[in-house]
Short mmCIF file of C-alpha atoms in Angstrom, two decimals:
data_model
loop_
_atom_site.label_atom_id
_atom_site.label_comp_id
_atom_site.label_asym_id
_atom_site.label_seq_id
_atom_site.Cartn_x
_atom_site.Cartn_y
_atom_site.Cartn_z
CA THR A 1 23.26 41.50 70.61
CA SER A 2 25.05 43.26 68.03
CA THR A 3 22.26 45.59 67.11
CA ASN A 4 21.66 46.54 70.21
CA GLU A 5 25.26 47.72 70.86
CA VAL A 6 25.02 49.91 67.98
CA GLU A 7 21.87 51.56 69.32
CA GLN A 8 23.31 52.00 72.98
CA ARG A 9 26.15 53.63 71.50
CA ARG A 10 24.32 55.68 69.24
CA ALA A 11 22.32 56.88 72.37
CA PHE A 12 25.28 57.59 74.47
CA ARG A 13 26.90 59.70 71.37
CA MET A 14 23.70 61.81 71.20
CA ASP A 15 23.76 61.82 74.57
CA ALA A 16 27.26 63.68 75.11
CA SER A 17 26.18 66.05 71.99
CA ALA A 18 23.11 67.28 73.70
CA ALA A 19 25.24 67.81 77.14
CA ALA A 20 28.14 69.37 75.09
CA LEU A 21 25.52 71.81 73.60
CA VAL A 22 23.94 72.81 77.07
CA ALA A 23 27.34 73.26 78.53
CA ARG A 24 28.24 75.38 75.70
CA ARG A 25 25.85 77.64 75.52
CA LEU A 26 25.80 77.77 79.73
CA TYR A 27 29.41 78.88 79.89
CA SER A 28 29.48 80.67 76.08
CA PHE A 29 32.61 78.80 75.37
CA GLN A 30 33.78 78.72 71.83
CA ALA A 31 34.17 75.03 71.78
CA ILE A 32 34.56 72.07 74.49
CA ASP A 33 37.02 69.72 73.43
CA GLY A 34 38.25 66.08 74.91
CA ILE A 35 38.96 64.37 71.89
CA SER A 36 42.86 63.49 73.05
CA MET A 37 41.50 62.07 76.27
CA GLY A 38 40.02 59.07 74.03
CA TRP A 39 36.92 58.76 76.30
CA SER A 40 33.85 56.84 75.33
CA SER A 41 30.97 59.10 74.49
CA GLU A 42 29.20 57.54 77.75
CA SER A 43 32.17 58.57 80.05
CA PHE A 44 32.69 62.33 78.29
CA ALA A 45 28.83 62.89 78.81
CA VAL A 46 29.24 61.99 82.62
CA LEU A 47 32.14 64.82 82.84
CA LEU A 48 29.89 67.34 80.88
CA ARG A 49 26.88 66.86 83.26
CA SER A 50 29.35 67.52 86.35
CA LEU A 51 30.66 70.75 84.17
CA ILE A 52 26.72 71.81 83.87
CA SER A 53 26.03 70.99 87.66
CA LEU A 54 28.96 73.26 88.85
CA HIS A 55 27.34 76.13 86.65
CA GLU A 56 23.89 75.64 88.23
CA ARG A 57 25.55 75.70 91.91
CA HIS A 58 28.43 78.05 91.29
CA SER A 59 28.01 80.41 88.46
CA SER A 60 27.57 83.53 90.93
CA LYS A 61 30.73 82.82 92.04
CA PHE A 62 32.66 83.36 88.21
CA ASN A 63 34.22 86.82 87.52
CA VAL A 64 32.54 86.55 84.15
CA ASP A 65 29.39 86.40 82.57
CA SER A 66 30.65 84.51 79.32
CA PHE A 67 33.71 82.56 78.84
CA TYR A 68 33.72 83.64 75.12
CA PRO A 69 35.74 83.24 72.89
CA LEU A 70 37.95 80.89 74.94
CA ARG A 71 37.54 77.07 74.04
CA LEU A 72 37.41 74.42 77.11
CA VAL A 73 40.15 71.66 76.72
CA TYR A 74 40.24 68.48 78.87
CA SER A 75 43.53 66.92 78.88
CA HIS A 76 45.28 64.76 81.47
CA ASP A 77 48.59 66.99 80.51
CA ASP A 78 49.23 68.45 84.24
CA PHE A 79 51.92 70.53 82.31
CA HIS A 80 49.53 72.89 80.75
CA SER A 81 48.88 76.08 82.84
CA ALA A 82 45.04 76.34 83.07
CA LEU A 83 44.91 79.42 81.33
CA ASP A 84 46.48 79.83 77.80
CA LEU A 85 46.51 83.45 76.77
CA TYR A 86 48.05 82.88 73.67
CA GLY A 87 45.78 79.81 72.20
CA GLY A 88 42.50 80.97 73.73
CA ASN A 89 42.26 77.56 75.93
CA LEU A 90 41.26 77.06 79.14
CA TYR A 91 42.66 73.31 80.14
CA LEU A 92 40.72 71.36 82.72
CA HIS A 93 41.98 67.89 83.95
CA PRO A 94 39.17 65.44 83.99
CA ALA A 95 39.76 64.02 87.33
CA ALA A 96 39.57 67.29 88.89
CA THR A 97 36.91 68.00 91.70
CA GLN A 98 34.46 70.74 90.94
CA VAL A 99 35.81 73.00 93.68
CA GLN A 100 39.26 72.62 91.77
CA MET A 101 37.24 72.86 88.60
CA LEU A 102 35.66 76.40 90.07
CA GLU A 103 39.25 77.62 91.22
CA LYS A 104 40.29 77.21 87.39
CA LEU A 105 36.89 78.96 85.96
CA GLN A 106 37.86 81.70 88.39
CA GLU A 107 41.01 82.25 86.89
CA VAL A 108 39.07 83.87 83.93
CA THR A 109 38.66 87.62 84.09
CA GLU A 110 37.40 90.33 81.66
CA GLY A 111 41.04 91.67 81.70
CA LYS A 112 42.36 88.06 80.81
CA LEU A 113 39.64 88.11 78.23
CA GLN A 114 40.63 91.13 76.37
CA GLU A 115 44.57 90.25 76.88
CA PHE A 116 43.68 86.80 74.90
CA GLN A 117 42.01 89.17 72.24
CA TYR A 118 44.79 91.48 71.94
CA ASN A 119 47.21 88.43 71.54
CA ARG A 120 45.18 86.94 69.08
CA ALA A 121 44.63 90.13 67.13
CA LEU A 122 48.59 90.85 67.17
CA ALA A 123 49.39 87.30 66.08
CA GLU A 124 47.07 87.62 63.11
CA GLN A 125 48.93 91.15 61.90
CA ARG A 126 51.97 89.67 62.52
CA THR A 127 51.33 86.18 60.19
CA ILE A 128 49.96 88.34 57.60
CA LEU A 129 53.08 90.58 57.66
CA LEU A 130 55.42 87.56 57.66
CA GLN A 131 53.19 85.93 55.02
CA ASN A 132 53.10 88.98 52.43
CA GLU A 133 56.77 89.74 52.97
CA LEU A 134 58.18 85.82 52.43
CA GLY A 135 55.64 84.84 50.22
CA VAL A 136 55.02 81.62 52.43
CA LYS A 137 51.92 80.08 54.59
CA LEU A 138 52.80 80.09 58.09
CA SER A 139 51.31 77.53 60.35
CA LYS A 140 51.90 76.29 64.00
CA GLY A 141 53.07 72.63 64.47
CA HIS A 142 51.82 69.95 66.88
CA SER A 143 54.80 70.25 68.90
CA CYS A 144 54.69 74.29 69.18
CA SER A 145 52.98 75.93 72.41
CA SER A 146 50.56 78.73 71.41
CA ARG A 147 53.18 80.90 73.49
CA GLU A 148 56.27 79.76 71.68
CA TYR A 149 54.35 80.75 68.27
CA HIS A 150 53.46 83.88 69.73
CA ASN A 151 57.13 84.44 70.35
CA PHE A 152 58.43 83.60 66.97
CA LEU A 153 56.36 85.70 65.27
CA GLU A 154 57.42 88.82 67.45
CA GLN A 155 60.99 87.85 66.95
CA ALA A 156 60.68 87.26 63.25
CA VAL A 157 58.73 90.57 62.67
CA HIS A 158 61.24 92.58 65.11
CA GLY A 159 64.23 91.03 63.22
CA THR A 160 64.70 93.74 60.60
CA ASP A 161 67.43 92.18 58.57
CA PHE A 162 65.00 89.27 58.39
CA VAL A 163 61.71 91.32 57.38
CA GLU A 164 63.58 93.75 55.02
CA GLU A 165 66.50 92.22 53.68
CA GLY A 166 65.82 88.32 53.79
CA GLN A 167 68.15 87.77 56.47
CA ALA A 168 68.29 86.61 60.12
CA SER A 169 69.09 83.82 62.55
CA GLU A 170 69.95 80.77 61.03
CA GLY A 171 66.79 78.73 61.01
CA ILE A 172 64.99 81.82 59.26
CA THR A 173 67.61 82.13 56.78
CA ALA A 174 67.48 78.40 55.81
CA THR A 175 63.90 78.69 55.26
CA SER A 176 63.97 82.28 53.42
CA THR A 177 66.59 80.21 50.49
CA ALA A 178 63.47 78.33 49.47
CA LEU A 179 61.01 80.98 48.17
CA ASP A 180 62.38 80.87 44.67
CA VAL A 181 60.02 77.77 44.27
CA GLY A 182 57.08 79.81 44.92
CA ARG A 183 54.50 79.73 47.84
CA VAL A 184 55.39 77.38 50.43
CA ARG A 185 54.41 76.03 53.67
CA MET A 186 56.20 76.71 56.68
CA VAL A 187 55.73 75.02 59.96
CA VAL A 188 56.79 76.43 63.10
CA GLU A 189 57.85 73.70 65.60
CA SER A 190 59.39 73.47 69.15
CA PRO A 191 63.11 73.84 69.45
CA ALA A 192 63.08 70.82 71.10
CA ALA A 193 61.31 68.91 68.26
CA CYS A 194 62.85 70.54 65.51
CA ARG A 195 66.45 71.84 65.84
CA ARG A 196 67.38 72.55 62.70
CA PRO A 197 65.20 73.56 59.40
CA ARG A 198 64.17 70.73 57.36
CA LEU A 199 62.27 70.01 54.29
CA THR A 200 59.70 67.39 54.71
CA LYS A 201 58.82 64.75 52.00
CA GLU A 202 55.19 66.64 51.77
CA GLY A 203 56.86 69.69 50.47
CA PHE A 204 56.68 71.98 53.62
CA ILE A 205 59.12 73.42 55.75
CA GLN A 206 59.59 72.62 59.16
CA ILE A 207 61.56 75.19 61.50
#
């Protein structure tokens, strides 16, 4: 029995992988992510087949031929807006009907894709500028949304004192004092999760 169960789980994983590959090719998503839901491979495969069916029936109603470079993320979190133009994610609720999924997919237009690509390029430029100026490795923390991280980069770059003289708001000033020890990792968290800078036991700075 245990051998049969192992083989069955393996078959479900292969089924889910195949369905994910078909869905990615149909929509041209950069990736399809449903890990956070903790669903079984069998259940996730059913969800992906519904997505494939939607494309077969309603692709003519989409506003784009390709959803690249967006990532499709299945999430139970109702607080996400459907389209994240800073992180490049399109969020769908796993319990959504095909009509509801179609409405979310129709939010994607060529203009929105161009806006995301502009935001991404701008964030990359600002990250390189700040890392070179401060000698740190910047990264977005788990509690920080893509938009919050984008806003942090914008404020940091436009804070002339911060970029040119090493002085700025309380949080940024505190992190710049750690640069004497060499290149460190600076992790940007949400203000609600990290109200003041702190040095973690792993050796990186949270702000």
